[in-house]
Each structure stands twice: as C-alpha cells, then as structure tokens.
mmCIF file with all atom_site columns, C-alpha atoms in Angstrom:
data_model
loop_
_atom_site.group_PDB
_atom_site.id
_atom_site.type_symbol
_atom_site.label_atom_id
_atom_site.label_alt_id
_atom_site.label_comp_id
_atom_site.label_asym_id
_atom_site.label_entity_id
_atom_site.label_seq_id
_atom_site.pdbx_PDB_ins_code
_atom_site.Cartn_x
_atom_site.Cartn_y
_atom_site.Cartn_z
_atom_site.occupancy
_atom_site.B_iso_or_equiv
_atom_site.pdbx_formal_charge
_atom_site.auth_seq_id
_atom_site.auth_comp_id
_atom_site.auth_asym_id
_atom_site.auth_atom_id
_atom_site.pdbx_PDB_model_num
ATOM 1   C CA . MET A 1 1   ? -9.389  13.231  22.237  1.00 0.00 ? 1   MET A CA 1
ATOM 2   C CA . ASP A 1 2   ? -10.532 14.254  18.672  1.00 0.00 ? 2   ASP A CA 1
ATOM 3   C CA . SER A 1 3   ? -9.568  13.004  15.048  1.00 0.00 ? 3   SER A CA 1
ATOM 4   C CA . LYS A 1 4   ? -7.306  15.959  14.408  1.00 0.00 ? 4   LYS A CA 1
ATOM 5   C CA . THR A 1 5   ? -5.288  15.248  17.549  1.00 0.00 ? 5   THR A CA 1
ATOM 6   C CA . TRP A 1 6   ? -5.364  11.422  16.940  1.00 0.00 ? 6   TRP A CA 1
ATOM 7   C CA . ARG A 1 7   ? -4.022  12.168  13.250  1.00 0.00 ? 7   ARG A CA 1
ATOM 8   C CA . SER A 1 8   ? -1.244  14.208  14.309  1.00 0.00 ? 8   SER A CA 1
ATOM 9   C CA . ALA A 1 9   ? -0.158  11.775  16.990  1.00 0.00 ? 9   ALA A CA 1
ATOM 10  C CA . MET A 1 10  ? -0.392  8.989   14.515  1.00 0.00 ? 10  MET A CA 1
ATOM 11  C CA . GLY A 1 11  ? 1.559   11.125  12.155  1.00 0.00 ? 11  GLY A CA 1
ATOM 12  C CA . LYS A 1 12  ? 4.731   10.965  14.435  1.00 0.00 ? 12  LYS A CA 1
ATOM 13  C CA . PHE A 1 13  ? 5.431   7.364   13.514  1.00 0.00 ? 13  PHE A CA 1
ATOM 14  C CA . ALA A 1 14  ? 7.267   7.040   10.213  1.00 0.00 ? 14  ALA A CA 1
ATOM 15  C CA . THR A 1 15  ? 5.768   4.475   7.623   1.00 0.00 ? 15  THR A CA 1
ATOM 16  C CA . GLY A 1 16  ? 6.636   3.223   4.257   1.00 0.00 ? 16  GLY A CA 1
ATOM 17  C CA . ILE A 1 17  ? 4.397   3.839   1.685   1.00 0.00 ? 17  ILE A CA 1
ATOM 18  C CA . THR A 1 18  ? 2.547   0.869   -0.568  1.00 0.00 ? 18  THR A CA 1
ATOM 19  C CA . VAL A 1 19  ? 0.285   0.824   -3.128  1.00 0.00 ? 19  VAL A CA 1
ATOM 20  C CA . ILE A 1 20  ? -2.824  -1.718  -2.886  1.00 0.00 ? 20  ILE A CA 1
ATOM 21  C CA . THR A 1 21  ? -3.633  -2.966  -6.204  1.00 0.00 ? 21  THR A CA 1
ATOM 22  C CA . THR A 1 22  ? -6.469  -5.371  -7.551  1.00 0.00 ? 22  THR A CA 1
ATOM 23  C CA . ARG A 1 23  ? -8.895  -5.846  -10.284 1.00 0.00 ? 23  ARG A CA 1
ATOM 24  C CA . ASP A 1 24  ? -12.574 -4.803  -10.484 1.00 0.00 ? 24  ASP A CA 1
ATOM 25  C CA . ALA A 1 25  ? -15.446 -7.147  -11.722 1.00 0.00 ? 25  ALA A CA 1
ATOM 26  C CA . GLU A 1 26  ? -15.174 -6.154  -15.237 1.00 0.00 ? 26  GLU A CA 1
ATOM 27  C CA . GLY A 1 27  ? -11.176 -6.850  -14.912 1.00 0.00 ? 27  GLY A CA 1
ATOM 28  C CA . LYS A 1 28  ? -10.251 -3.153  -14.677 1.00 0.00 ? 28  LYS A CA 1
ATOM 29  C CA . PRO A 1 29  ? -7.050  -2.542  -12.820 1.00 0.00 ? 29  PRO A CA 1
ATOM 30  C CA . GLN A 1 30  ? -7.995  -0.712  -9.256  1.00 0.00 ? 30  GLN A CA 1
ATOM 31  C CA . GLY A 1 31  ? -5.873  0.746   -6.535  1.00 0.00 ? 31  GLY A CA 1
ATOM 32  C CA . MET A 1 32  ? -4.960  3.159   -3.690  1.00 0.00 ? 32  MET A CA 1
ATOM 33  C CA . THR A 1 33  ? -2.311  4.294   -1.465  1.00 0.00 ? 33  THR A CA 1
ATOM 34  C CA . VAL A 1 34  ? -1.861  2.853   1.858   1.00 0.00 ? 34  VAL A CA 1
ATOM 35  C CA . ASN A 1 35  ? 0.614   3.291   4.625   1.00 0.00 ? 35  ASN A CA 1
ATOM 36  C CA . ALA A 1 36  ? -1.213  0.971   7.306   1.00 0.00 ? 36  ALA A CA 1
ATOM 37  C CA . PHE A 1 37  ? 0.620   -2.123  6.237   1.00 0.00 ? 37  PHE A CA 1
ATOM 38  C CA . THR A 1 38  ? 2.784   -4.667  8.231   1.00 0.00 ? 38  THR A CA 1
ATOM 39  C CA . SER A 1 39  ? 4.158   -8.219  7.787   1.00 0.00 ? 39  SER A CA 1
ATOM 40  C CA . LEU A 1 40  ? 2.056   -10.493 9.873   1.00 0.00 ? 40  LEU A CA 1
ATOM 41  C CA . SER A 1 41  ? 3.414   -14.018 9.847   1.00 0.00 ? 41  SER A CA 1
ATOM 42  C CA . LEU A 1 42  ? 6.607   -15.857 8.630   1.00 0.00 ? 42  LEU A CA 1
ATOM 43  C CA . ASP A 1 43  ? 5.153   -19.422 8.701   1.00 0.00 ? 43  ASP A CA 1
ATOM 44  C CA . PRO A 1 44  ? 2.691   -19.235 6.815   1.00 0.00 ? 44  PRO A CA 1
ATOM 45  C CA . PRO A 1 45  ? 3.796   -16.082 4.908   1.00 0.00 ? 45  PRO A CA 1
ATOM 46  C CA . MET A 1 46  ? 0.939   -13.334 5.671   1.00 0.00 ? 46  MET A CA 1
ATOM 47  C CA . LEU A 1 47  ? 0.654   -9.839  5.779   1.00 0.00 ? 47  LEU A CA 1
ATOM 48  C CA . LEU A 1 48  ? -1.883  -7.140  6.599   1.00 0.00 ? 48  LEU A CA 1
ATOM 49  C CA . VAL A 1 49  ? -3.381  -3.966  5.295   1.00 0.00 ? 49  VAL A CA 1
ATOM 50  C CA . CYS A 1 50  ? -6.145  -1.543  6.471   1.00 0.00 ? 50  CYS A CA 1
ATOM 51  C CA . LEU A 1 51  ? -8.388  -0.131  4.342   1.00 0.00 ? 51  LEU A CA 1
ATOM 52  C CA . ASP A 1 52  ? -11.405 2.581   4.976   1.00 0.00 ? 52  ASP A CA 1
ATOM 53  C CA . ASN A 1 53  ? -14.696 0.996   4.716   1.00 0.00 ? 53  ASN A CA 1
ATOM 54  C CA . LYS A 1 54  ? -15.758 3.436   1.801   1.00 0.00 ? 54  LYS A CA 1
ATOM 55  C CA . SER A 1 55  ? -12.898 2.796   -0.325  1.00 0.00 ? 55  SER A CA 1
ATOM 56  C CA . ALA A 1 56  ? -13.896 1.251   -3.550  1.00 0.00 ? 56  ALA A CA 1
ATOM 57  C CA . THR A 1 57  ? -10.609 -0.421  -3.701  1.00 0.00 ? 57  THR A CA 1
ATOM 58  C CA . LEU A 1 58  ? -11.785 -2.477  -0.466  1.00 0.00 ? 58  LEU A CA 1
ATOM 59  C CA . LYS A 1 59  ? -14.810 -3.516  -2.250  1.00 0.00 ? 59  LYS A CA 1
ATOM 60  C CA . HIS A 1 60  ? -12.909 -4.775  -5.117  1.00 0.00 ? 60  HIS A CA 1
ATOM 61  C CA . ILE A 1 61  ? -10.380 -6.800  -3.080  1.00 0.00 ? 61  ILE A CA 1
ATOM 62  C CA . LEU A 1 62  ? -13.635 -8.138  -1.412  1.00 0.00 ? 62  LEU A CA 1
ATOM 63  C CA . GLU A 1 63  ? -14.958 -9.490  -4.544  1.00 0.00 ? 63  GLU A CA 1
ATOM 64  C CA . SER A 1 64  ? -11.673 -10.585 -6.142  1.00 0.00 ? 64  SER A CA 1
ATOM 65  C CA . LYS A 1 65  ? -10.339 -12.206 -3.119  1.00 0.00 ? 65  LYS A CA 1
ATOM 66  C CA . SER A 1 66  ? -6.782  -10.819 -4.528  1.00 0.00 ? 66  SER A CA 1
ATOM 67  C CA . PHE A 1 67  ? -4.607  -7.930  -3.899  1.00 0.00 ? 67  PHE A CA 1
ATOM 68  C CA . CYS A 1 68  ? -1.129  -6.749  -4.419  1.00 0.00 ? 68  CYS A CA 1
ATOM 69  C CA . VAL A 1 69  ? 1.154   -4.770  -2.016  1.00 0.00 ? 69  VAL A CA 1
ATOM 70  C CA . ASN A 1 70  ? 3.777   -2.678  -4.213  1.00 0.00 ? 70  ASN A CA 1
ATOM 71  C CA . ILE A 1 71  ? 6.199   -1.096  -1.594  1.00 0.00 ? 71  ILE A CA 1
ATOM 72  C CA . LEU A 1 72  ? 7.181   2.179   -3.443  1.00 0.00 ? 72  LEU A CA 1
ATOM 73  C CA . SER A 1 73  ? 10.980  3.645   -3.770  1.00 0.00 ? 73  SER A CA 1
ATOM 74  C CA . ALA A 1 74  ? 11.786  7.051   -3.108  1.00 0.00 ? 74  ALA A CA 1
ATOM 75  C CA . ASP A 1 75  ? 11.666  7.754   -6.639  1.00 0.00 ? 75  ASP A CA 1
ATOM 76  C CA . GLN A 1 76  ? 8.100   7.084   -6.832  1.00 0.00 ? 76  GLN A CA 1
ATOM 77  C CA . GLU A 1 77  ? 6.529   9.872   -5.037  1.00 0.00 ? 77  GLU A CA 1
ATOM 78  C CA . ASN A 1 78  ? 4.232   10.789  -8.163  1.00 0.00 ? 78  ASN A CA 1
ATOM 79  C CA . VAL A 1 79  ? 3.002   7.181   -8.384  1.00 0.00 ? 79  VAL A CA 1
ATOM 80  C CA . SER A 1 80  ? 1.828   7.316   -4.559  1.00 0.00 ? 80  SER A CA 1
ATOM 81  C CA . ARG A 1 81  ? 0.161   10.874  -5.085  1.00 0.00 ? 81  ARG A CA 1
ATOM 82  C CA . SER A 1 82  ? -1.853  9.370   -8.223  1.00 0.00 ? 82  SER A CA 1
ATOM 83  C CA . PHE A 1 83  ? -3.124  6.498   -6.235  1.00 0.00 ? 83  PHE A CA 1
ATOM 84  C CA . ALA A 1 84  ? -3.992  8.839   -3.312  1.00 0.00 ? 84  ALA A CA 1
ATOM 85  C CA . ARG A 1 85  ? -6.306  10.641  -5.810  1.00 0.00 ? 85  ARG A CA 1
ATOM 86  C CA . ARG A 1 86  ? -10.249 10.111  -4.817  1.00 0.00 ? 86  ARG A CA 1
ATOM 87  C CA . GLY A 1 87  ? -13.279 10.039  -7.411  1.00 0.00 ? 87  GLY A CA 1
ATOM 88  C CA . ASP A 1 88  ? -13.538 8.419   -10.601 1.00 0.00 ? 88  ASP A CA 1
ATOM 89  C CA . VAL A 1 89  ? -10.308 8.942   -11.837 1.00 0.00 ? 89  VAL A CA 1
ATOM 90  C CA . ASP A 1 90  ? -7.915  6.324   -13.562 1.00 0.00 ? 90  ASP A CA 1
ATOM 91  C CA . LYS A 1 91  ? -5.069  6.340   -11.046 1.00 0.00 ? 91  LYS A CA 1
ATOM 92  C CA . PHE A 1 92  ? -3.287  3.935   -13.313 1.00 0.00 ? 92  PHE A CA 1
ATOM 93  C CA . GLU A 1 93  ? -2.983  6.663   -16.382 1.00 0.00 ? 93  GLU A CA 1
ATOM 94  C CA . GLY A 1 94  ? 0.837   6.934   -16.957 1.00 0.00 ? 94  GLY A CA 1
ATOM 95  C CA . ILE A 1 95  ? 1.935   4.785   -14.452 1.00 0.00 ? 95  ILE A CA 1
ATOM 96  C CA . PRO A 1 96  ? 3.657   1.291   -15.991 1.00 0.00 ? 96  PRO A CA 1
ATOM 97  C CA . TYR A 1 97  ? 2.257   -1.982  -14.506 1.00 0.00 ? 97  TYR A CA 1
ATOM 98  C CA . LEU A 1 98  ? 2.636   -5.825  -15.515 1.00 0.00 ? 98  LEU A CA 1
ATOM 99  C CA . GLU A 1 99  ? -0.013  -8.559  -14.759 1.00 0.00 ? 99  GLU A CA 1
ATOM 100 C CA . GLY A 1 100 ? 1.050   -10.485 -11.628 1.00 0.00 ? 100 GLY A CA 1
ATOM 101 C CA . VAL A 1 101 ? -0.148  -13.874 -10.365 1.00 0.00 ? 101 VAL A CA 1
ATOM 102 C CA . ALA A 1 102 ? -3.672  -14.356 -10.316 1.00 0.00 ? 102 ALA A CA 1
ATOM 103 C CA . GLY A 1 103 ? -4.028  -11.300 -12.873 1.00 0.00 ? 103 GLY A CA 1
ATOM 104 C CA . VAL A 1 104 ? -3.366  -8.802  -10.145 1.00 0.00 ? 104 VAL A CA 1
ATOM 105 C CA . PRO A 1 105 ? -1.507  -5.486  -11.306 1.00 0.00 ? 105 PRO A CA 1
ATOM 106 C CA . VAL A 1 106 ? 1.936   -5.073  -10.018 1.00 0.00 ? 106 VAL A CA 1
ATOM 107 C CA . LEU A 1 107 ? 3.667   -1.981  -10.387 1.00 0.00 ? 107 LEU A CA 1
ATOM 108 C CA . ASP A 1 108 ? 6.727   -1.530  -12.410 1.00 0.00 ? 108 ASP A CA 1
ATOM 109 C CA . ALA A 1 109 ? 10.026  -0.216  -10.654 1.00 0.00 ? 109 ALA A CA 1
ATOM 110 C CA . CYS A 1 110 ? 8.756   -0.550  -7.007  1.00 0.00 ? 110 CYS A CA 1
ATOM 111 C CA . LEU A 1 111 ? 11.188  -1.850  -4.316  1.00 0.00 ? 111 LEU A CA 1
ATOM 112 C CA . ALA A 1 112 ? 9.131   -5.077  -3.943  1.00 0.00 ? 112 ALA A CA 1
ATOM 113 C CA . TYR A 1 113 ? 5.777   -6.619  -4.233  1.00 0.00 ? 113 TYR A CA 1
ATOM 114 C CA . VAL A 1 114 ? 3.730   -9.229  -2.534  1.00 0.00 ? 114 VAL A CA 1
ATOM 115 C CA . VAL A 1 115 ? 0.488   -10.960 -4.492  1.00 0.00 ? 115 VAL A CA 1
ATOM 116 C CA . CYS A 1 116 ? -2.208  -12.018 -1.783  1.00 0.00 ? 116 CYS A CA 1
ATOM 117 C CA . GLY A 1 117 ? -4.972  -14.196 -1.580  1.00 0.00 ? 117 GLY A CA 1
ATOM 118 C CA . LEU A 1 118 ? -7.615  -12.400 0.830   1.00 0.00 ? 118 LEU A CA 1
ATOM 119 C CA . HIS A 1 119 ? -7.610  -14.869 3.962   1.00 0.00 ? 119 HIS A CA 1
ATOM 120 C CA . LYS A 1 120 ? -10.027 -12.944 5.902   1.00 0.00 ? 120 LYS A CA 1
ATOM 121 C CA . ALA A 1 121 ? -11.412 -9.151  6.262   1.00 0.00 ? 121 ALA A CA 1
ATOM 122 C CA . VAL A 1 122 ? -11.897 -8.310  10.090  1.00 0.00 ? 122 VAL A CA 1
ATOM 123 C CA . GLU A 1 123 ? -13.654 -5.196  11.084  1.00 0.00 ? 123 GLU A CA 1
ATOM 124 C CA . GLY A 1 124 ? -11.703 -2.500  12.711  1.00 0.00 ? 124 GLY A CA 1
ATOM 125 C CA . GLY A 1 125 ? -13.513 0.686   13.262  1.00 0.00 ? 125 GLY A CA 1
ATOM 126 C CA . ASP A 1 126 ? -13.954 2.550   10.096  1.00 0.00 ? 126 ASP A CA 1
ATOM 127 C CA . HIS A 1 127 ? -11.324 0.449   8.576   1.00 0.00 ? 127 HIS A CA 1
ATOM 128 C CA . GLN A 1 128 ? -11.296 -3.054  7.425   1.00 0.00 ? 128 GLN A CA 1
ATOM 129 C CA . ILE A 1 129 ? -8.168  -5.181  8.374   1.00 0.00 ? 129 ILE A CA 1
ATOM 130 C CA . LEU A 1 130 ? -7.310  -7.302  5.369   1.00 0.00 ? 130 LEU A CA 1
ATOM 131 C CA . LEU A 1 131 ? -5.283  -10.574 5.996   1.00 0.00 ? 131 LEU A CA 1
ATOM 132 C CA . GLY A 1 132 ? -3.215  -11.594 2.939   1.00 0.00 ? 132 GLY A CA 1
ATOM 133 C CA . ASP A 1 133 ? -1.982  -15.060 2.138   1.00 0.00 ? 133 ASP A CA 1
ATOM 134 C CA . ALA A 1 134 ? 1.259   -14.170 0.385   1.00 0.00 ? 134 ALA A CA 1
ATOM 135 C CA . LEU A 1 135 ? 1.071   -16.083 -2.960  1.00 0.00 ? 135 LEU A CA 1
ATOM 136 C CA . HIS A 1 136 ? 4.251   -14.809 -4.776  1.00 0.00 ? 136 HIS A CA 1
ATOM 137 C CA . LEU A 1 137 ? 6.646   -12.171 -3.836  1.00 0.00 ? 137 LEU A CA 1
ATOM 138 C CA . ASN A 1 138 ? 9.568   -10.442 -5.849  1.00 0.00 ? 138 ASN A CA 1
ATOM 139 C CA . VAL A 1 139 ? 12.412  -7.820  -4.721  1.00 0.00 ? 139 VAL A CA 1
ATOM 140 C CA . GLN A 1 140 ? 12.657  -5.789  -7.935  1.00 0.00 ? 140 GLN A CA 1
ATOM 141 C CA . GLN A 1 141 ? 15.236  -2.938  -6.452  1.00 0.00 ? 141 GLN A CA 1
ATOM 142 C CA . ALA A 1 142 ? 16.983  -4.408  -3.661  1.00 0.00 ? 142 ALA A CA 1
ATOM 143 C CA . ASP A 1 143 ? 19.611  -1.317  -3.220  1.00 0.00 ? 143 ASP A CA 1
ATOM 144 C CA . ALA A 1 144 ? 17.088  1.311   -3.803  1.00 0.00 ? 144 ALA A CA 1
ATOM 145 C CA . THR A 1 145 ? 15.895  3.828   -1.262  1.00 0.00 ? 145 THR A CA 1
ATOM 146 C CA . PRO A 1 146 ? 12.123  3.701   0.144   1.00 0.00 ? 146 PRO A CA 1
ATOM 147 C CA . LEU A 1 147 ? 9.760   6.290   -0.011  1.00 0.00 ? 147 LEU A CA 1
ATOM 148 C CA . VAL A 1 148 ? 8.416   7.160   3.277   1.00 0.00 ? 148 VAL A CA 1
ATOM 149 C CA . PHE A 1 149 ? 5.729   9.419   5.093   1.00 0.00 ? 149 PHE A CA 1
ATOM 150 C CA . TYR A 1 150 ? 6.161   11.413  8.356   1.00 0.00 ? 150 TYR A CA 1
ATOM 151 C CA . GLY A 1 151 ? 3.938   14.193  10.008  1.00 0.00 ? 151 GLY A CA 1
ATOM 152 C CA . GLY A 1 152 ? 1.521   14.438  6.730   1.00 0.00 ? 152 GLY A CA 1
ATOM 153 C CA . LYS A 1 153 ? 4.823   14.717  4.605   1.00 0.00 ? 153 LYS A CA 1
ATOM 154 C CA . TYR A 1 154 ? 6.754   12.588  2.373   1.00 0.00 ? 154 TYR A CA 1
ATOM 155 C CA . GLY A 1 155 ? 10.465  12.034  3.069   1.00 0.00 ? 155 GLY A CA 1
ATOM 156 C CA . TYR A 1 156 ? 13.441  9.866   2.550   1.00 0.00 ? 156 TYR A CA 1
ATOM 157 C CA . LEU A 1 157 ? 15.852  7.669   4.329   1.00 0.00 ? 157 LEU A CA 1
ATOM 158 C CA . THR A 1 158 ? 19.500  9.026   4.264   1.00 0.00 ? 158 THR A CA 1
ATOM 159 C CA . ASP A 1 159 ? 22.972  7.878   5.419   1.00 0.00 ? 159 ASP A CA 1
ATOM 160 C CA . ASN A 1 160 ? 23.209  10.700  7.830   1.00 0.00 ? 160 ASN A CA 1
ATOM 161 C CA . LEU A 1 161 ? 22.648  9.672   11.334  1.00 0.00 ? 161 LEU A CA 1
ATOM 162 C CA . PRO A 1 162 ? 21.688  12.647  14.002  1.00 0.00 ? 162 PRO A CA 1
ATOM 163 C CA . GLN A 1 163 ? 24.560  13.888  15.905  1.00 0.00 ? 163 GLN A CA 1
ATOM 164 C CA . GLY A 1 164 ? 25.678  11.665  18.549  1.00 0.00 ? 164 GLY A CA 1
ATOM 165 C CA . ALA A 1 165 ? 23.546  8.511   17.359  1.00 0.00 ? 165 ALA A CA 1
ATOM 166 C CA . SER A 1 166 ? 25.024  5.364   16.245  1.00 0.00 ? 166 SER A CA 1
ATOM 167 C CA . ALA A 1 167 ? 24.187  2.441   14.063  1.00 0.00 ? 167 ALA A CA 1
#
C-alpha cells in the first residue's frame, strides 16, 4: 500500500471543510484548512481535529491552548483555498473575521463555529489528534449549503437525489 493509493481510497469519503484558527505567541491570527474533523462527545461537548505534525498552525494551537473550528459554506471555497496555502503568507488577507471567545479568530459568514480549549493532543502517525473542549459555539447560517470535498475536488450538496434513491 503506497501513499498515493491510500489518498485515493480516503478521497472516496466525502467530508465537510473547516478552517481551524488560532493566534500565535505575538497575537497574530493563524489558521489552516482541515477536513479531518468530527464531533466527539455530547456530554461534555468535545470535538477532534487532526493536523499534520509539520503544520505551523499546530504549533500555535499547542502554545495558545485554544482554537476555533469554522465550518465553511458552499460560497466560501475561496476561504478554503486561502487557508490551504503553505508558507509564510497572510492567509487572513481579504478574509473578514471577528474576535471570538478567548481571543480566537472567528471567520465571518461561516455556517457555524466552535471555539475550543485544547483538552489534549495525541500522536497519530504523521498527525496530532487535537481533542477540544467546546467553550462557545454559534450557528451563523442555519439554512446555507455546506462546502464539501470529495475525490480531491470541492463539491456542493444538492436537493437532487440519484435516480431510485429516497430520502
């Protein structure tokens, strides 16, 4: 099993798109696009995200002990692409955001967001699994369509079901 085959197989699972945001030691907003995200626990409310060990955003979250999961809407593909860029670039350039609980940046106009305190980081191969305690959440666009990712491409949910399928 090689990494190309692995990525191809894992790409067959459709996911939502999030942007994880935090602040660095100097208070500058930082973030990255992440699709490895899930709800973990209802009581207490917890979630998890997986970040590459080489990610600068991971380093900043481990230092700040807080982060925000911004769940993107279908009209935010440009936001996802901006935060997917690598290197020393200002990913927030042209992206409106607010200051959330604990001073964590919250992206404007996302579907929903959850501000978390870092509960624990667990090693998982070439990634860290971050467990977050939900501190605050807000649904900003209850009826908007989510941005999805499948087969290495952005996509959108529709109300059209495949022929013969039922809801």
